[in-house]
């Protein structure tokens, strides 16, 4: 779990957040009606709702409100106006990042990065997630959250391996190792992969079902229907 405790520079986090914000804005601006496009990864939301959620989160972060990351989307505001409001928060966000605890900053970045991937998947606009400046921190934080669920559930320790990175979550000697592409591990830990897809990662030792309960943690729950394919297949 050591890697998940790495400290991150607020200016670098701001640049990574801006990277996602600008990508989402560009993708949404190319849609005739963002309110008419649904998102499989967030089945109750349209693209407009997704943007409304992210703007609501950003406004709450800037005002230092202690809200959870699952804030409902702002309603009744067109996507273009939401994008304008989001862009206008850029300077205030940088200042807020500098005075906000590390964990809350990292949750903010994980959320916007996750939703950028949701939108890219829906619009068939792929980009290499591993090249994204938010990827490493988001993957580390997701392993930490998953690890807390492993500990809280009294489950055996698990070794997680991606290219160039290894984590051990839980207490004691790992009862299994799971390996996969970084994006597959990240999306499995953040509620974007079904249980059969999670089982489709490379497991050795005890089966994936041993840790089934831990894959539902925080706001994340594995979907019942597939929303995207495994990237490493």
Coordinates of N, CA, C and O in Angstrom, one line a residue, residues 25-197:
X25 N -14.7 18.7 -22.4 CA -15.4 19.8 -23.1 C -15.3 19.7 -24.6 O -16.3 20.0 -25.3
X26 N -14.2 19.3 -25.1 CA -14.0 19.1 -26.5 C -15.0 18.0 -27.1 O -15.6 18.2 -28.1
X27 N -15.0 16.9 -26.3 CA -15.9 15.8 -26.8 C -17.3 16.2 -26.7 O -18.1 15.9 -27.6
X28 N -17.7 16.9 -25.6 CA -19.1 17.2 -25.5 C -19.6 18.3 -26.5 O -20.7 18.3 -27.0
X29 N -18.6 19.2 -26.8 CA -19.0 20.3 -27.8 C -19.2 19.7 -29.2 O -19.9 20.4 -30.0
X30 N -18.8 18.5 -29.5 CA -19.0 17.9 -30.8 C -20.3 17.2 -30.9 O -20.7 16.7 -32.0
X31 N -21.1 17.2 -29.8 CA -22.4 16.5 -29.8 C -23.5 17.5 -30.1 O -23.6 18.6 -29.5
X32 N -24.5 17.2 -31.0 CA -25.6 18.1 -31.3 C -26.4 18.4 -30.0 O -26.9 19.5 -29.8
X33 N -26.6 17.3 -29.2 CA -27.4 17.5 -28.0 C -26.9 16.6 -26.9 O -27.2 15.4 -26.8
X34 N -26.0 17.1 -26.1 CA -25.4 16.3 -25.0 C -26.5 15.7 -24.0 O -26.2 14.7 -23.4
X35 N -27.6 16.4 -24.0 CA -28.7 15.9 -23.1 C -29.3 14.6 -23.6 O -30.1 13.9 -22.9
X36 N -29.1 14.3 -24.9 CA -29.8 13.2 -25.5 C -28.9 11.9 -25.6 O -29.3 10.9 -26.0
X37 N -27.7 12.1 -25.2 CA -26.7 11.0 -25.3 C -26.5 10.3 -23.9 O -26.0 11.0 -22.9
X38 N -26.9 9.1 -23.7 CA -26.8 8.4 -22.5 C -25.4 7.7 -22.3 O -24.8 7.5 -23.3
X39 N -25.1 7.5 -21.1 CA -23.8 6.9 -20.8 C -23.9 5.5 -20.1 O -24.5 5.4 -19.0
X40 N -23.5 4.4 -20.8 CA -23.6 3.1 -20.2 C -22.9 3.0 -18.9 O -23.4 2.3 -18.0
X41 N -21.8 3.6 -18.6 CA -21.1 3.5 -17.4 C -21.9 4.2 -16.2 O -21.7 3.9 -15.1
X42 N -22.7 5.2 -16.6 CA -23.6 5.9 -15.6 C -25.0 5.9 -16.2 O -25.4 6.9 -16.7
X43 N -25.7 4.8 -16.1 CA -26.9 4.6 -16.9 C -28.0 5.6 -16.6 O -28.9 5.8 -17.4
X44 N -28.0 6.3 -15.5 CA -29.0 7.2 -15.1 C -28.7 8.6 -15.7 O -29.5 9.5 -15.5
X45 N -27.5 8.8 -16.3 CA -27.1 10.1 -16.7 C -26.9 10.2 -18.2 O -26.6 9.2 -18.9
X46 N -27.2 11.4 -18.7 CA -26.8 11.8 -20.1 C -25.4 12.5 -20.0 O -24.9 12.7 -18.9
X47 N -24.9 12.8 -21.1 CA -23.6 13.6 -21.2 C -23.8 14.9 -20.5 O -22.9 15.3 -19.7
X48 N -24.9 15.6 -20.7 CA -25.2 16.8 -20.0 C -25.1 16.6 -18.4 O -24.6 17.4 -17.7
X49 N -25.8 15.5 -18.0 CA -25.8 15.2 -16.6 C -24.4 15.0 -16.0 O -24.0 15.4 -14.9
X50 N -23.6 14.3 -16.8 CA -22.2 14.0 -16.4 C -21.4 15.3 -16.2 O -20.8 15.5 -15.2
X51 N -21.6 16.3 -17.1 CA -21.0 17.6 -17.0 C -21.5 18.3 -15.8 O -20.8 18.9 -15.0
X52 N -22.8 18.2 -15.6 CA -23.4 18.9 -14.4 C -22.9 18.3 -13.1 O -22.7 19.1 -12.1
X53 N -22.7 17.0 -13.1 CA -22.0 16.4 -11.9 C -20.6 17.0 -11.6 O -20.3 17.4 -10.5
X54 N -19.8 17.0 -12.7 CA -18.5 17.5 -12.6 C -18.4 18.9 -12.2 O -17.5 19.3 -11.4
X55 N -19.2 19.8 -12.7 CA -19.3 21.2 -12.4 C -19.7 21.3 -10.9 O -19.1 22.1 -10.2
X56 N -20.7 20.6 -10.5 CA -21.2 20.6 -9.1 C -20.0 20.2 -8.2 O -19.8 20.9 -7.1
X57 N -19.3 19.2 -8.5 CA -18.2 18.7 -7.7 C -17.1 19.8 -7.6 O -16.6 20.2 -6.5
X58 N -16.8 20.4 -8.7 CA -15.7 21.4 -8.8 C -16.1 22.7 -8.0 O -15.3 23.2 -7.2
X59 N -17.4 23.1 -8.1 CA -17.8 24.3 -7.4 C -17.8 24.0 -5.9 O -17.4 24.9 -5.1
X60 N -18.2 22.8 -5.5 CA -18.2 22.4 -4.1 C -16.7 22.4 -3.6 O -16.4 22.8 -2.4
X61 N -15.8 21.9 -4.4 CA -14.4 21.8 -4.0 C -13.8 23.2 -3.8 O -13.1 23.5 -2.8
X62 N -14.1 24.1 -4.7 CA -13.6 25.4 -4.7 C -14.1 26.2 -3.5 O -13.4 26.9 -2.8
X63 N -15.4 25.9 -3.1 CA -15.9 26.6 -2.0 C -15.6 25.9 -0.6 O -16.1 26.3 0.4
X64 N -14.9 24.8 -0.7 CA -14.4 24.1 0.5 C -15.6 23.4 1.2 O -15.6 23.2 2.4
X65 N -16.7 23.1 0.4 CA -17.8 22.4 1.0 C -17.4 20.9 1.2 O -16.8 20.3 0.3
X66 N -17.8 20.4 2.3 CA -17.4 19.0 2.6 C -18.5 18.0 2.1 O -19.1 17.3 2.9
X67 N -18.6 18.0 0.8 CA -19.6 17.1 0.2 C -18.9 15.8 -0.3 O -17.7 15.7 -0.5
X68 N -19.7 14.8 -0.5 CA -19.2 13.5 -1.0 C -19.1 13.6 -2.5 O -19.7 14.5 -3.2
X69 N -18.3 12.7 -3.1 CA -18.0 12.8 -4.5 C -19.2 12.4 -5.4 O -19.2 12.6 -6.6
X70 N -20.3 11.8 -4.8 CA -21.4 11.4 -5.6 C -22.5 12.4 -5.7 O -23.7 12.1 -5.7
X71 N -22.1 13.7 -5.6 CA -23.1 14.8 -5.8 C -23.9 14.6 -7.0 O -23.4 14.3 -8.1
X72 N -25.2 14.9 -6.9 CA -26.1 14.7 -8.1 C -25.8 15.9 -9.1 O -25.2 16.9 -8.7
X73 N -26.1 15.7 -10.3 CA -25.8 16.7 -11.3 C -26.6 18.0 -11.1 O -27.7 17.9 -10.5
X74 N -26.1 19.1 -11.5 CA -26.8 20.3 -11.5 C -27.9 20.1 -12.6 O -27.7 19.6 -13.6
X75 N -29.1 20.6 -12.3 CA -30.2 20.5 -13.2 C -30.7 21.8 -13.8 O -30.4 22.9 -13.3
X76 N -31.3 21.6 -15.0 CA -31.9 22.8 -15.7 C -30.9 23.8 -16.3 O -31.3 24.9 -16.6
X77 N -29.6 23.4 -16.5 CA -28.6 24.2 -17.1 C -28.1 23.6 -18.4 O -27.7 22.4 -18.3
X78 N -28.1 24.2 -19.5 CA -27.6 23.6 -20.7 C -26.1 23.3 -20.6 O -25.4 23.9 -19.9
X79 N -25.7 22.3 -21.4 CA -24.4 21.8 -21.4 C -23.4 22.9 -21.7 O -22.3 23.1 -21.0
X80 N -23.7 23.8 -22.7 CA -22.8 24.8 -23.0 C -22.5 25.8 -21.9 O -21.4 26.3 -21.6
X81 N -23.6 26.1 -21.1 CA -23.4 27.0 -20.0 C -22.6 26.3 -18.9 O -21.8 27.0 -18.2
X82 N -22.9 25.1 -18.7 CA -22.1 24.3 -17.7 C -20.6 24.3 -18.0 O -19.8 24.5 -17.1
X83 N -20.3 24.1 -19.3 CA -18.9 24.1 -19.7 C -18.3 25.4 -19.5 O -17.1 25.5 -19.1
X84 N -19.0 26.5 -19.7 CA -18.5 27.8 -19.5 C -18.2 28.1 -18.0 O -17.2 28.6 -17.6
X85 N -19.1 27.6 -17.1 CA -18.9 27.8 -15.7 C -17.8 27.0 -15.2 O -17.0 27.4 -14.4
X86 N -17.6 25.8 -15.8 CA -16.5 24.9 -15.4 C -15.1 25.6 -15.8 O -14.2 25.6 -15.0
X87 N -15.1 26.1 -17.0 CA -13.8 26.8 -17.4 C -13.5 27.9 -16.5 O -12.3 28.2 -16.2
X88 N -14.5 28.7 -16.1 CA -14.3 29.9 -15.3 C -13.8 29.5 -13.9 O -13.3 30.4 -13.2
X89 N -13.9 28.3 -13.5 CA -13.5 27.9 -12.1 C -12.0 27.5 -12.1 O -11.4 27.2 -11.0
X90 N -11.3 27.6 -13.2 CA -10.0 27.1 -13.3 C -9.0 27.7 -12.4 O -8.3 27.0 -11.6
X91 N -9.0 29.0 -12.3 CA -8.1 29.7 -11.4 C -8.4 29.5 -9.9 O -7.5 29.2 -9.1
X92 N -9.7 29.5 -9.6 CA -10.1 29.3 -8.2 C -9.8 27.8 -7.8 O -9.4 27.5 -6.6
X93 N -9.8 26.9 -8.8 CA -9.5 25.5 -8.5 C -8.0 25.4 -8.1 O -7.7 24.6 -7.1
X94 N -7.2 26.0 -8.8 CA -5.7 25.9 -8.5 C -5.5 26.4 -7.1 O -4.7 25.8 -6.3
X95 N -6.1 27.5 -6.7 CA -5.9 28.0 -5.3 C -6.5 27.1 -4.3 O -5.9 26.8 -3.2
X96 N -7.6 26.5 -4.6 CA -8.3 25.5 -3.7 C -7.4 24.3 -3.5 O -7.3 23.7 -2.4
X97 N -6.8 23.8 -4.6 CA -6.0 22.6 -4.5 C -4.8 22.9 -3.5 O -4.4 22.0 -2.8
X98 N -4.3 24.1 -3.5 CA -3.2 24.4 -2.6 C -3.5 24.5 -1.1 O -2.6 24.4 -0.3
X99 N -4.8 24.5 -0.8 CA -5.2 24.6 0.6 C -6.1 23.4 1.1 O -6.7 23.5 2.1
X100 N -6.1 22.4 0.3 CA -7.0 21.3 0.5 C -6.2 20.0 0.9 O -5.1 19.8 0.3
X101 N -6.7 19.2 1.8 CA -5.9 18.0 2.2 C -5.7 17.1 1.0 O -6.5 17.0 0.0
X102 N -4.6 16.4 1.0 CA -4.1 15.5 -0.1 C -5.2 14.5 -0.6 O -5.5 14.4 -1.8
X103 N -5.8 13.8 0.4 CA -6.8 12.8 0.0 C -8.0 13.4 -0.8 O -8.4 12.8 -1.8
X104 N -8.5 14.5 -0.4 CA -9.6 15.1 -1.1 C -9.2 15.6 -2.5 O -10.0 15.5 -3.4
X105 N -8.0 16.1 -2.6 CA -7.5 16.5 -4.0 C -7.5 15.2 -4.9 O -7.8 15.3 -6.0
X106 N -7.0 14.1 -4.3 CA -6.9 12.9 -5.2 C -8.2 12.4 -5.6 O -8.4 11.8 -6.7
X107 N -9.2 12.4 -4.7 CA -10.5 12.0 -5.0 C -11.1 12.8 -6.1 O -11.7 12.3 -7.1
X108 N -10.9 14.1 -6.1 CA -11.4 15.0 -7.1 C -10.8 14.6 -8.5 O -11.6 14.5 -9.5
X109 N -9.5 14.3 -8.5 CA -8.9 13.9 -9.8 C -9.3 12.6 -10.3 O -9.5 12.4 -11.5
X110 N -9.4 11.6 -9.4 CA -9.9 10.3 -9.7 C -11.3 10.4 -10.4 O -11.6 9.7 -11.4
X111 N -12.2 11.2 -9.8 CA -13.5 11.3 -10.3 C -13.6 11.9 -11.7 O -14.2 11.3 -12.6
X112 N -12.9 13.0 -12.0 CA -12.9 13.6 -13.3 C -12.2 12.7 -14.3 O -12.7 12.5 -15.5
X113 N -11.2 12.0 -14.0 CA -10.5 11.1 -14.9 C -11.4 9.9 -15.2 O -11.5 9.5 -16.4
X114 N -12.0 9.3 -14.2 CA -12.9 8.2 -14.4 C -14.0 8.6 -15.4 O -14.3 7.8 -16.4
X115 N -14.6 9.8 -15.3 CA -15.7 10.2 -16.1 C -15.2 10.5 -17.5 O -16.0 10.4 -18.5
X116 N -14.0 11.0 -17.6 CA -13.4 11.2 -19.0 C -13.4 9.9 -19.7 O -13.7 9.8 -20.9
X117 N -12.9 8.8 -19.0 CA -12.9 7.5 -19.7 C -14.3 7.0 -20.0 O -14.5 6.4 -21.1
X118 N -15.3 7.3 -19.1 CA -16.6 6.9 -19.4 C -17.1 7.6 -20.7 O -17.7 6.9 -21.6
X119 N -16.8 8.8 -20.9 CA -17.3 9.6 -22.1 C -16.5 9.1 -23.3 O -17.1 8.9 -24.4
X120 N -15.2 8.9 -23.2 CA -14.5 8.4 -24.3 C -15.0 7.0 -24.8 O -15.1 6.8 -26.0
X121 N -15.3 6.2 -23.9 CA -15.9 4.9 -24.2 C -17.2 5.0 -25.0 O -17.4 4.4 -26.0
X122 N -18.0 5.9 -24.5 CA -19.4 6.1 -25.1 C -19.3 6.6 -26.5 O -20.0 6.2 -27.4
X123 N -18.3 7.5 -26.7 CA -18.2 8.2 -28.0 C -17.2 7.6 -28.9 O -16.9 8.1 -30.0
X124 N -16.6 6.4 -28.5 CA -15.6 5.7 -29.3 C -14.5 6.7 -29.6 O -14.1 6.8 -30.8
X125 N -14.0 7.4 -28.6 CA -12.9 8.4 -28.8 C -11.7 8.0 -27.9 O -11.4 8.6 -26.9
X126 N -11.1 6.9 -28.3 CA -10.0 6.3 -27.4 C -8.8 7.2 -27.3 O -8.5 7.9 -28.2
X127 N -8.2 7.1 -26.1 CA -6.9 7.7 -25.9 C -6.2 6.7 -24.9 O -6.8 6.0 -24.2
X128 N -4.9 6.8 -24.9 CA -4.1 5.9 -24.0 C -4.2 6.3 -22.6 O -3.6 7.4 -22.2
X129 N -5.0 5.6 -21.7 CA -5.2 6.1 -20.3 C -3.9 6.2 -19.6 O -3.7 7.1 -18.8
X130 N -2.9 5.3 -19.9 CA -1.7 5.2 -19.2 C -0.8 6.5 -19.5 O 0.1 6.8 -18.7
X131 N -1.1 7.2 -20.6 CA -0.4 8.4 -20.9 C -1.0 9.6 -20.3 O -0.4 10.7 -20.4
X132 N -2.1 9.5 -19.6 CA -2.8 10.6 -19.0 C -2.1 11.0 -17.7 O -1.7 10.2 -16.9
X133 N -2.0 12.3 -17.5 CA -1.3 12.7 -16.3 C -2.0 12.4 -15.0 O -1.4 12.4 -13.9
X134 N -3.3 12.0 -15.1 CA -4.0 11.7 -13.9 C -4.0 10.2 -13.6 O -4.4 9.7 -12.5
X135 N -3.5 9.4 -14.5 CA -3.6 7.9 -14.4 C -2.9 7.3 -13.2 O -3.5 6.6 -12.5
X136 N -1.7 7.6 -13.1 CA -0.9 6.9 -12.0 C -1.5 7.2 -10.6 O -1.7 6.3 -9.8
X137 N -1.9 8.5 -10.4 CA -2.4 8.8 -9.1 C -3.8 8.2 -8.9 O -4.1 7.7 -7.8
X138 N -4.6 8.1 -9.9 CA -5.9 7.5 -9.8 C -5.8 6.0 -9.6 O -6.6 5.5 -8.8
X139 N -4.9 5.4 -10.2 CA -4.7 3.9 -10.0 C -4.2 3.7 -8.6 O -4.7 2.7 -7.9
X140 N -3.3 4.4 -8.1 CA -2.8 4.3 -6.7 C -4.0 4.5 -5.7 O -4.1 3.7 -4.8
X141 N -4.8 5.5 -5.9 CA -5.9 5.8 -5.0 C -6.9 4.7 -5.0 O -7.5 4.3 -4.0
X142 N -7.2 4.1 -6.2 CA -8.2 3.1 -6.3 C -7.7 1.8 -5.6 O -8.5 1.1 -4.9
X143 N -6.4 1.5 -5.6 CA -5.9 0.4 -4.9 C -6.0 0.6 -3.4 O -6.2 -0.3 -2.6
X144 N -5.8 1.8 -3.0 CA -5.9 2.1 -1.6 C -7.3 2.0 -1.1 O -7.6 1.4 0.0
X145 N -8.3 2.5 -1.8 CA -9.7 2.3 -1.4 C -10.1 0.9 -1.4 O -10.8 0.4 -0.5
X146 N -9.7 0.1 -2.4 CA -10.0 -1.3 -2.5 C -9.3 -2.0 -1.3 O -9.9 -2.9 -0.6
X147 N -8.1 -1.6 -1.0 CA -7.4 -2.2 0.2 C -8.1 -2.0 1.5 O -8.2 -2.9 2.4
X148 N -8.7 -0.8 1.7 CA -9.5 -0.5 2.9 C -10.7 -1.4 2.9 O -11.1 -1.9 4.0
X149 N -11.3 -1.7 1.8 CA -12.5 -2.6 1.8 C -12.0 -4.0 2.1 O -12.7 -4.8 2.8
X150 N -10.8 -4.4 1.6 CA -10.3 -5.8 1.9 C -10.1 -5.9 3.4 O -10.5 -6.9 4.1
X151 N -9.4 -4.9 4.0 CA -9.2 -4.9 5.5 C -10.5 -4.9 6.2 O -10.7 -5.6 7.2
X152 N -11.4 -4.0 5.8 CA -12.7 -3.8 6.5 C -13.5 -5.1 6.5 O -14.3 -5.4 7.4
X153 N -13.4 -5.9 5.4 CA -14.2 -7.1 5.3 C -13.5 -8.3 5.8 O -14.0 -9.4 5.7
X154 N -12.3 -8.1 6.4 CA -11.6 -9.2 7.0 C -11.2 -10.2 5.9 O -11.1 -11.5 6.2
X155 N -10.9 -9.8 4.7 CA -10.5 -10.7 3.6 C -9.0 -10.9 3.6 O -8.2 -10.1 4.1
X156 N -8.6 -12.0 2.9 CA -7.2 -12.2 2.8 C -6.5 -11.2 2.0 O -7.1 -10.5 1.2
X157 N -5.2 -11.0 2.3 CA -4.4 -10.1 1.5 C -4.3 -10.5 0.0 O -4.4 -11.7 -0.3
X158 N -4.2 -9.5 -0.9 CA -4.1 -9.7 -2.3 C -3.0 -8.9 -2.9 O -2.8 -7.8 -2.6
X159 N -2.2 -9.6 -3.8 CA -1.2 -8.9 -4.5 C -1.7 -8.4 -5.9 O -2.4 -9.2 -6.6
X160 N -1.5 -7.2 -6.2 CA -2.0 -6.6 -7.5 C -0.8 -6.2 -8.3 O 0.0 -5.4 -7.8
X161 N -0.8 -6.6 -9.5 CA 0.4 -6.3 -10.4 C -0.1 -5.7 -11.7 O -1.1 -6.3 -12.4
X162 N 0.5 -4.6 -12.1 CA 0.3 -4.1 -13.4 C 1.7 -3.8 -14.0 O 2.7 -4.1 -13.3
X163 N 1.9 -3.4 -15.2 CA 3.2 -3.1 -15.8 C 4.0 -2.2 -14.9 O 3.7 -1.0 -14.8
X164 N 5.0 -2.7 -14.3 CA 5.9 -1.8 -13.5 C 5.4 -1.4 -12.1 O 6.1 -0.6 -11.5
X165 N 4.3 -1.9 -11.7 CA 3.7 -1.5 -10.4 C 3.2 -2.7 -9.7 O 2.6 -3.6 -10.3
X166 N 3.4 -2.8 -8.4 CA 2.9 -3.8 -7.5 C 2.4 -3.3 -6.2 O 3.0 -2.4 -5.6
X167 N 1.2 -3.8 -5.8 CA 0.7 -3.4 -4.5 C 0.3 -4.7 -3.8 O -0.1 -5.6 -4.4
X168 N 0.4 -4.7 -2.4 CA -0.2 -5.7 -1.6 C -1.2 -5.0 -0.7 O -0.9 -4.1 0.0
X169 N -2.4 -5.5 -0.8 CA -3.5 -4.9 0.0 C -4.0 -6.0 1.0 O -4.0 -7.1 0.7
X170 N -4.3 -5.5 2.2 CA -4.7 -6.5 3.2 C -3.6 -6.8 4.1 O -2.4 -6.4 3.9
X171 N -3.8 -7.6 5.1 CA -2.8 -8.0 6.1 C -2.3 -9.4 5.8 O -3.1 -10.3 5.5
X172 N -1.0 -9.6 6.0 CA -0.4 -10.9 5.9 C 0.1 -11.3 4.5 O 0.2 -10.4 3.7
X173 N 0.3 -12.6 4.4 CA 0.8 -13.1 3.1 C -0.3 -13.1 2.1 O -1.4 -13.6 2.4
X174 N -0.1 -12.6 0.9 CA -1.2 -12.6 -0.2 C -1.6 -14.0 -0.5 O -0.8 -14.9 -0.6
X175 N -3.0 -14.2 -0.5 CA -3.5 -15.5 -0.8 C -3.7 -15.7 -2.3 O -4.0 -16.8 -2.8
X176 N -3.4 -14.6 -3.1 CA -3.5 -14.7 -4.6 C -2.8 -13.5 -5.2 O -2.6 -12.5 -4.5
X177 N -2.6 -13.5 -6.5 CA -2.1 -12.4 -7.2 C -3.0 -12.2 -8.4 O -3.4 -13.2 -9.1
X178 N -3.4 -10.9 -8.7 CA -4.1 -10.6 -9.9 C -3.3 -9.7 -10.7 O -2.7 -8.7 -10.2
X179 N -3.2 -10.0 -12.0 CA -2.4 -9.2 -12.9 C -3.3 -8.7 -14.1 O -4.2 -9.4 -14.5
X180 N -2.9 -7.6 -14.6 CA -3.7 -7.1 -15.7 C -3.1 -5.7 -16.2 O -2.3 -5.1 -15.5
X181 N -3.6 -5.3 -17.4 CA -3.2 -4.0 -17.8 C -3.7 -2.9 -16.8 O -4.7 -3.1 -16.1
X182 N -2.9 -1.9 -16.7 CA -3.2 -0.9 -15.6 C -4.6 -0.4 -15.8 O -5.3 -0.2 -14.8
X183 N -5.1 -0.1 -17.0 CA -6.4 0.4 -17.2 C -7.5 -0.6 -16.8 O -8.5 -0.3 -16.2
X184 N -7.2 -1.9 -17.0 CA -8.2 -2.9 -16.7 C -8.3 -3.0 -15.1 O -9.4 -3.2 -14.6
X185 N -7.1 -2.9 -14.5 CA -7.2 -3.0 -13.0 C -7.9 -1.8 -12.5 O -8.8 -1.9 -11.6
X186 N -7.6 -0.6 -13.0 CA -8.2 0.6 -12.5 C -9.8 0.6 -12.7 O -10.5 0.9 -11.8
X187 N -10.2 0.2 -13.9 CA -11.6 0.2 -14.2 C -12.3 -0.9 -13.4 O -13.5 -0.8 -13.1
X188 N -11.6 -2.0 -13.1 CA -12.2 -3.1 -12.3 C -12.4 -2.6 -10.8 O -13.4 -3.0 -10.2
X189 N -11.5 -1.8 -10.4 CA -11.5 -1.3 -9.0 C -12.5 -0.1 -8.8 O -12.8 0.3 -7.7
X190 N -13.0 0.4 -9.9 CA -13.8 1.6 -9.9 C -15.2 1.4 -10.5 O -15.7 2.3 -11.1
X191 N -15.7 0.2 -10.5 CA -17.1 0.0 -10.8 C -17.4 0.0 -12.3 O -18.6 0.2 -12.7
X192 N -16.4 -0.2 -13.2 CA -16.7 -0.2 -14.6 C -16.5 -1.6 -15.3 O -16.7 -1.7 -16.5
X193 N -16.3 -2.6 -14.5 CA -16.1 -3.9 -15.1 C -17.0 -4.9 -14.3 O -17.1 -4.8 -13.1
X194 N -17.7 -5.8 -15.0 CA -18.6 -6.8 -14.4 C -17.7 -7.8 -13.6 O -16.5 -7.9 -13.8
X195 N -18.4 -8.5 -12.8 CA -17.7 -9.6 -12.0 C -17.1 -10.6 -13.0 O -15.9 -11.0 -12.8
X196 N -17.8 -11.1 -14.0 CA -17.1 -12.0 -15.0 C -15.8 -11.4 -15.6 O -14.8 -12.1 -15.9
X197 N -15.9 -10.1 -15.9 CA -14.7 -9.4 -16.5 C -13.6 -9.4 -15.4 O -12.4 -9.5 -15.8

